[in-house]
Amino acid sequence: MNKQFMRFTMVVAACAAALATAPLSAQTVSKTAGPSDFQLQLRNLKQTDDKTLIFDLFIVRTGKNVPMEIATFQAGIEYNKEILNGAEVKADMVTIVPGSSELSDSLKPKMINASLPGLIRLAGRPAPRKTGGTVLPDGEKGLRICTIKFSNSVPFAAGVSPELKFTTNAFVKNSYASRLGIFGDKKIIQLDILPGKNAVCNEHIQLNPTK
């Protein structure tokens, strides 16, 4: 599973690098689009039983009159390792809930991995051409990238918060960068991911709260 995930992410990275320098005929985006024109959000954290946590990953367009069409997306999500309560870290502890993504078919995430302690890696997919991306709508609702299910092999540690947070788009050793590429006039533009600013989790819950 982990080797397959790594091969998949390497293919996606190679495709993204090639497309970033190639002319594109997809919907164009304003040259002023930047980190303040969108927000990644972790929402609807819910514990469904003593071993299971589910949550949504959304993207919202915050810029006014700035059309944005997603070309590529991947996410690194850090979590508090203490919630595992001594359980073994496994790649398949996290899964994508089928049918949960509101992205276009070419961008719906297919692979997710939790083999690194304290880190969830949601892999991107090769960028489509022309108008195959996903246009972000106006409004605070945004689009759900996917719903993630986190299943532990033992009950989560009582009274501990998962403390979910996005990684930055910068390279960090032993991490996994969150990245958002949008179609520009001539190439794919990679936007900065700034944890706590345009990449947030404003919901904080305690797992298996004690009375």
mmCIF file of C-alpha atoms in Angstrom:
data_model
loop_
_atom_site.group_PDB
_atom_site.id
_atom_site.type_symbol
_atom_site.label_atom_id
_atom_site.label_comp_id
_atom_site.label_asym_id
_atom_site.label_seq_id
_atom_site.Cartn_x
_atom_site.Cartn_y
_atom_site.Cartn_z
ATOM 1 C CA MET A 1 0.000 0.000 0.000
ATOM 2 C CA ASN A 2 2.743 2.472 0.980
ATOM 3 C CA LYS A 3 4.901 1.657 -2.094
ATOM 4 C CA GLN A 4 1.865 2.004 -4.344
ATOM 5 C CA PHE A 5 1.069 5.373 -2.737
ATOM 6 C CA MET A 6 4.636 6.605 -3.268
ATOM 7 C CA ARG A 7 4.658 5.526 -6.938
ATOM 8 C CA PHE A 8 1.326 7.269 -7.485
ATOM 9 C CA THR A 9 2.478 10.535 -5.907
ATOM 10 C CA MET A 10 5.700 10.488 -7.959
ATOM 11 C CA VAL A 11 3.682 10.156 -11.184
ATOM 12 C CA VAL A 12 1.408 13.024 -10.122
ATOM 13 C CA ALA A 13 4.403 15.224 -9.283
ATOM 14 C CA ALA A 14 6.024 14.523 -12.660
ATOM 15 C CA CYS A 15 2.803 15.338 -14.526
ATOM 16 C CA ALA A 16 2.317 18.542 -12.536
ATOM 17 C CA ALA A 17 5.859 19.688 -13.309
ATOM 18 C CA ALA A 18 5.357 19.095 -17.018
ATOM 19 C CA LEU A 19 1.996 20.854 -17.132
ATOM 20 C CA ALA A 20 3.266 23.826 -15.138
ATOM 21 C CA THR A 21 5.394 24.866 -18.107
ATOM 22 C CA ALA A 22 3.020 23.835 -20.881
ATOM 23 C CA PRO A 23 0.430 26.120 -22.545
ATOM 24 C CA LEU A 24 -3.095 25.500 -21.296
ATOM 25 C CA SER A 25 -6.410 26.114 -23.002
ATOM 26 C CA ALA A 26 -8.580 25.699 -19.901
ATOM 27 C CA GLN A 27 -10.535 28.490 -18.231
ATOM 28 C CA THR A 28 -8.112 31.223 -17.207
ATOM 29 C CA VAL A 29 -7.790 32.785 -13.795
ATOM 30 C CA SER A 30 -7.166 36.384 -12.823
ATOM 31 C CA LYS A 31 -3.471 37.169 -12.422
ATOM 32 C CA THR A 32 -4.295 38.657 -9.017
ATOM 33 C CA ALA A 33 -5.482 35.323 -7.567
ATOM 34 C CA GLY A 34 -3.396 34.486 -4.542
ATOM 35 C CA PRO A 35 -3.352 32.986 -1.041
ATOM 36 C CA SER A 36 -6.057 35.372 0.197
ATOM 37 C CA ASP A 37 -8.547 34.267 -2.455
ATOM 38 C CA PHE A 38 -9.308 30.823 -1.007
ATOM 39 C CA GLN A 39 -9.406 28.915 2.249
ATOM 40 C CA LEU A 40 -8.976 25.216 2.977
ATOM 41 C CA GLN A 41 -11.121 24.087 5.893
ATOM 42 C CA LEU A 42 -11.398 20.949 8.010
ATOM 43 C CA ARG A 43 -15.038 20.774 9.118
ATOM 44 C CA ASN A 44 -17.662 18.598 10.736
ATOM 45 C CA LEU A 45 -15.401 16.617 13.044
ATOM 46 C CA LYS A 46 -17.522 13.817 14.457
ATOM 47 C CA GLN A 47 -16.732 10.720 16.465
ATOM 48 C CA THR A 48 -19.077 7.937 15.369
ATOM 49 C CA ASP A 49 -17.857 5.339 17.882
ATOM 50 C CA ASP A 50 -14.971 4.968 20.318
ATOM 51 C CA LYS A 51 -12.538 4.047 17.509
ATOM 52 C CA THR A 52 -13.774 6.144 14.575
ATOM 53 C CA LEU A 53 -13.486 9.816 13.626
ATOM 54 C CA ILE A 54 -14.839 11.363 10.430
ATOM 55 C CA PHE A 55 -14.307 14.867 9.061
ATOM 56 C CA ASP A 56 -14.731 16.885 5.863
ATOM 57 C CA LEU A 57 -12.123 18.725 3.836
ATOM 58 C CA PHE A 58 -13.555 21.811 2.096
ATOM 59 C CA ILE A 59 -12.197 24.534 -0.167
ATOM 60 C CA VAL A 60 -13.892 27.959 -0.209
ATOM 61 C CA ARG A 61 -13.322 30.831 -2.600
ATOM 62 C CA THR A 62 -12.879 34.011 -0.565
ATOM 63 C CA GLY A 63 -11.730 36.393 -3.309
ATOM 64 C CA LYS A 64 -14.374 38.592 -4.884
ATOM 65 C CA ASN A 65 -14.614 38.554 -8.689
ATOM 66 C CA VAL A 66 -11.600 36.263 -8.920
ATOM 67 C CA PRO A 67 -12.552 33.138 -10.900
ATOM 68 C CA MET A 68 -10.531 30.091 -9.908
ATOM 69 C CA GLU A 69 -10.400 26.690 -11.577
ATOM 70 C CA ILE A 70 -8.606 23.936 -9.673
ATOM 71 C CA ALA A 71 -6.003 22.078 -11.725
ATOM 72 C CA THR A 72 -4.314 20.032 -8.998
ATOM 73 C CA PHE A 73 -4.734 19.439 -5.283
ATOM 74 C CA GLN A 74 -3.115 17.365 -2.554
ATOM 75 C CA ALA A 75 -3.157 17.690 1.214
ATOM 76 C CA GLY A 76 -1.048 16.859 4.203
ATOM 77 C CA ILE A 77 -3.013 16.790 7.460
ATOM 78 C CA GLU A 78 -1.211 16.519 10.772
ATOM 79 C CA TYR A 79 -2.862 15.021 13.852
ATOM 80 C CA ASN A 80 -2.025 14.533 17.506
ATOM 81 C CA LYS A 81 -0.399 11.093 17.796
ATOM 82 C CA GLU A 82 -1.584 10.785 21.395
ATOM 83 C CA ILE A 83 -5.102 9.991 20.171
ATOM 84 C CA LEU A 84 -3.859 6.571 18.995
ATOM 85 C CA ASN A 85 -3.654 5.368 22.580
ATOM 86 C CA GLY A 86 -0.748 3.073 21.773
ATOM 87 C CA ALA A 87 -2.277 1.593 18.609
ATOM 88 C CA GLU A 88 -0.063 0.579 15.706
ATOM 89 C CA VAL A 89 0.230 3.144 12.909
ATOM 90 C CA LYS A 90 -1.116 1.665 9.670
ATOM 91 C CA ALA A 91 -1.415 3.086 6.157
ATOM 92 C CA ASP A 92 -5.079 2.101 5.887
ATOM 93 C CA MET A 93 -6.181 3.726 9.140
ATOM 94 C CA VAL A 94 -7.649 6.472 6.950
ATOM 95 C CA THR A 95 -10.011 6.053 4.009
ATOM 96 C CA ILE A 96 -11.932 8.339 1.667
ATOM 97 C CA VAL A 97 -15.694 7.990 2.099
ATOM 98 C CA PRO A 98 -17.038 6.886 -1.303
ATOM 99 C CA GLY A 99 -19.136 9.494 -3.117
ATOM 100 C CA SER A 100 -18.154 12.302 -0.739
ATOM 101 C CA SER A 101 -16.147 14.475 -3.159
ATOM 102 C CA GLU A 102 -17.795 17.379 -4.972
ATOM 103 C CA LEU A 103 -14.850 17.930 -7.314
ATOM 104 C CA SER A 104 -15.018 17.087 -11.005
ATOM 105 C CA ASP A 105 -14.390 13.430 -11.774
ATOM 106 C CA SER A 106 -10.854 14.111 -13.010
ATOM 107 C CA LEU A 107 -9.870 15.580 -9.625
ATOM 108 C CA LYS A 108 -11.764 13.412 -7.142
ATOM 109 C CA PRO A 109 -9.130 12.053 -4.720
ATOM 110 C CA LYS A 110 -8.545 8.326 -4.878
ATOM 111 C CA MET A 111 -5.583 7.588 -2.633
ATOM 112 C CA ILE A 112 -4.938 8.380 1.025
ATOM 113 C CA ASN A 113 -2.309 7.071 3.395
ATOM 114 C CA ALA A 114 -1.466 7.289 7.098
ATOM 115 C CA SER A 115 1.743 5.238 7.246
ATOM 116 C CA LEU A 116 3.714 8.114 8.785
ATOM 117 C CA PRO A 117 2.917 8.735 12.485
ATOM 118 C CA GLY A 118 0.919 11.920 13.009
ATOM 119 C CA LEU A 119 0.400 12.569 9.301
ATOM 120 C CA ILE A 120 -2.385 11.889 6.784
ATOM 121 C CA ARG A 121 -1.396 12.130 3.114
ATOM 122 C CA LEU A 122 -4.170 12.771 0.596
ATOM 123 C CA ALA A 123 -2.637 12.267 -2.835
ATOM 124 C CA GLY A 124 -3.340 14.507 -5.784
ATOM 125 C CA ARG A 125 -4.085 13.457 -9.348
ATOM 126 C CA PRO A 126 -2.543 14.519 -12.670
ATOM 127 C CA ALA A 127 -3.913 17.831 -13.890
ATOM 128 C CA PRO A 128 -6.581 17.610 -16.598
ATOM 129 C CA ARG A 129 -6.394 19.701 -19.720
ATOM 130 C CA LYS A 130 -8.782 22.286 -21.119
ATOM 131 C CA THR A 131 -11.906 22.672 -18.966
ATOM 132 C CA GLY A 132 -11.532 19.463 -17.007
ATOM 133 C CA GLY A 133 -10.757 21.177 -13.697
ATOM 134 C CA THR A 134 -13.185 22.297 -10.987
ATOM 135 C CA VAL A 135 -14.405 25.910 -10.876
ATOM 136 C CA LEU A 136 -14.822 27.212 -7.336
ATOM 137 C CA PRO A 137 -18.282 28.699 -6.745
ATOM 138 C CA ASP A 138 -19.087 31.878 -4.847
ATOM 139 C CA GLY A 139 -20.314 31.654 -1.274
ATOM 140 C CA GLU A 140 -19.166 30.409 2.097
ATOM 141 C CA LYS A 141 -20.278 26.823 1.555
ATOM 142 C CA GLY A 142 -17.479 26.047 -0.896
ATOM 143 C CA LEU A 143 -16.845 22.561 -2.247
ATOM 144 C CA ARG A 144 -16.207 19.385 -0.302
ATOM 145 C CA ILE A 145 -12.969 17.849 -1.516
ATOM 146 C CA CYS A 146 -13.787 14.651 0.357
ATOM 147 C CA THR A 147 -14.824 13.137 3.670
ATOM 148 C CA ILE A 148 -12.100 11.268 5.545
ATOM 149 C CA LYS A 149 -12.698 8.364 7.918
ATOM 150 C CA PHE A 150 -10.045 7.704 10.581
ATOM 151 C CA SER A 151 -10.352 4.243 12.126
ATOM 152 C CA ASN A 152 -8.174 3.292 15.110
ATOM 153 C CA SER A 153 -7.601 -0.331 16.133
ATOM 154 C CA VAL A 154 -8.278 0.468 19.801
ATOM 155 C CA PRO A 155 -10.449 3.140 21.431
ATOM 156 C CA PHE A 156 -9.029 6.640 21.047
ATOM 157 C CA ALA A 157 -7.285 8.052 24.108
ATOM 158 C CA ALA A 158 -9.917 9.536 26.418
ATOM 159 C CA GLY A 159 -10.197 13.311 26.581
ATOM 160 C CA VAL A 160 -7.549 13.977 23.922
ATOM 161 C CA SER A 161 -8.101 16.312 20.961
ATOM 162 C CA PRO A 162 -7.019 15.240 17.449
ATOM 163 C CA GLU A 163 -5.649 18.756 16.809
ATOM 164 C CA LEU A 164 -5.986 18.492 13.035
ATOM 165 C CA LYS A 165 -4.042 20.985 10.954
ATOM 166 C CA PHE A 166 -2.851 21.367 7.365
ATOM 167 C CA THR A 167 0.778 21.273 6.319
ATOM 168 C CA THR A 168 2.337 24.107 4.341
ATOM 169 C CA ASN A 169 3.101 23.915 0.624
ATOM 170 C CA ALA A 170 6.818 24.247 1.370
ATOM 171 C CA PHE A 171 9.041 21.172 1.463
ATOM 172 C CA VAL A 172 9.539 19.864 4.989
ATOM 173 C CA LYS A 173 11.491 16.672 5.648
ATOM 174 C CA ASN A 174 9.328 13.744 6.811
ATOM 175 C CA SER A 175 6.157 15.662 5.990
ATOM 176 C CA TYR A 176 3.839 15.920 2.979
ATOM 177 C CA ALA A 177 3.129 19.288 1.401
ATOM 178 C CA SER A 178 -0.399 20.589 0.880
ATOM 179 C CA ARG A 179 -0.647 21.998 -2.628
ATOM 180 C CA LEU A 180 -3.240 23.797 -4.739
ATOM 181 C CA GLY A 181 -2.675 24.481 -8.434
ATOM 182 C CA ILE A 182 -5.043 26.632 -10.481
ATOM 183 C CA PHE A 183 -5.217 27.234 -14.216
ATOM 184 C CA GLY A 184 -3.516 30.463 -15.250
ATOM 185 C CA ASP A 185 -3.274 32.148 -18.641
ATOM 186 C CA LYS A 186 -0.335 30.047 -19.782
ATOM 187 C CA LYS A 187 0.516 27.612 -16.998
ATOM 188 C CA ILE A 188 -0.634 26.117 -13.729
ATOM 189 C CA ILE A 189 -0.125 28.492 -10.818
ATOM 190 C CA GLN A 190 0.782 26.981 -7.445
ATOM 191 C CA LEU A 191 -0.727 28.998 -4.580
ATOM 192 C CA ASP A 192 0.777 29.272 -1.108
ATOM 193 C CA ILE A 193 -0.826 27.199 1.642
ATOM 194 C CA LEU A 194 -0.553 29.073 4.939
ATOM 195 C CA PRO A 195 -1.650 26.992 7.959
ATOM 196 C CA GLY A 196 -3.740 29.044 10.366
ATOM 197 C CA LYS A 197 -4.541 31.612 7.667
ATOM 198 C CA ASN A 198 -5.885 30.100 4.464
ATOM 199 C CA ALA A 199 -5.766 26.504 5.719
ATOM 200 C CA VAL A 200 -7.636 26.065 9.000
ATOM 201 C CA CYS A 201 -9.473 23.774 11.369
ATOM 202 C CA ASN A 202 -11.706 25.819 13.654
ATOM 203 C CA GLU A 203 -13.377 22.834 15.309
ATOM 204 C CA HIS A 204 -11.830 21.280 18.380
ATOM 205 C CA ILE A 205 -13.320 18.209 20.009
ATOM 206 C CA GLN A 206 -12.243 15.766 22.687
ATOM 207 C CA LEU A 207 -12.348 12.119 21.732
ATOM 208 C CA ASN A 208 -14.010 9.709 24.178
ATOM 209 C CA PRO A 209 -14.612 12.542 26.658
ATOM 210 C CA THR A 210 -14.605 11.563 30.283
ATOM 211 C CA LYS A 211 -17.574 12.549 32.425
#
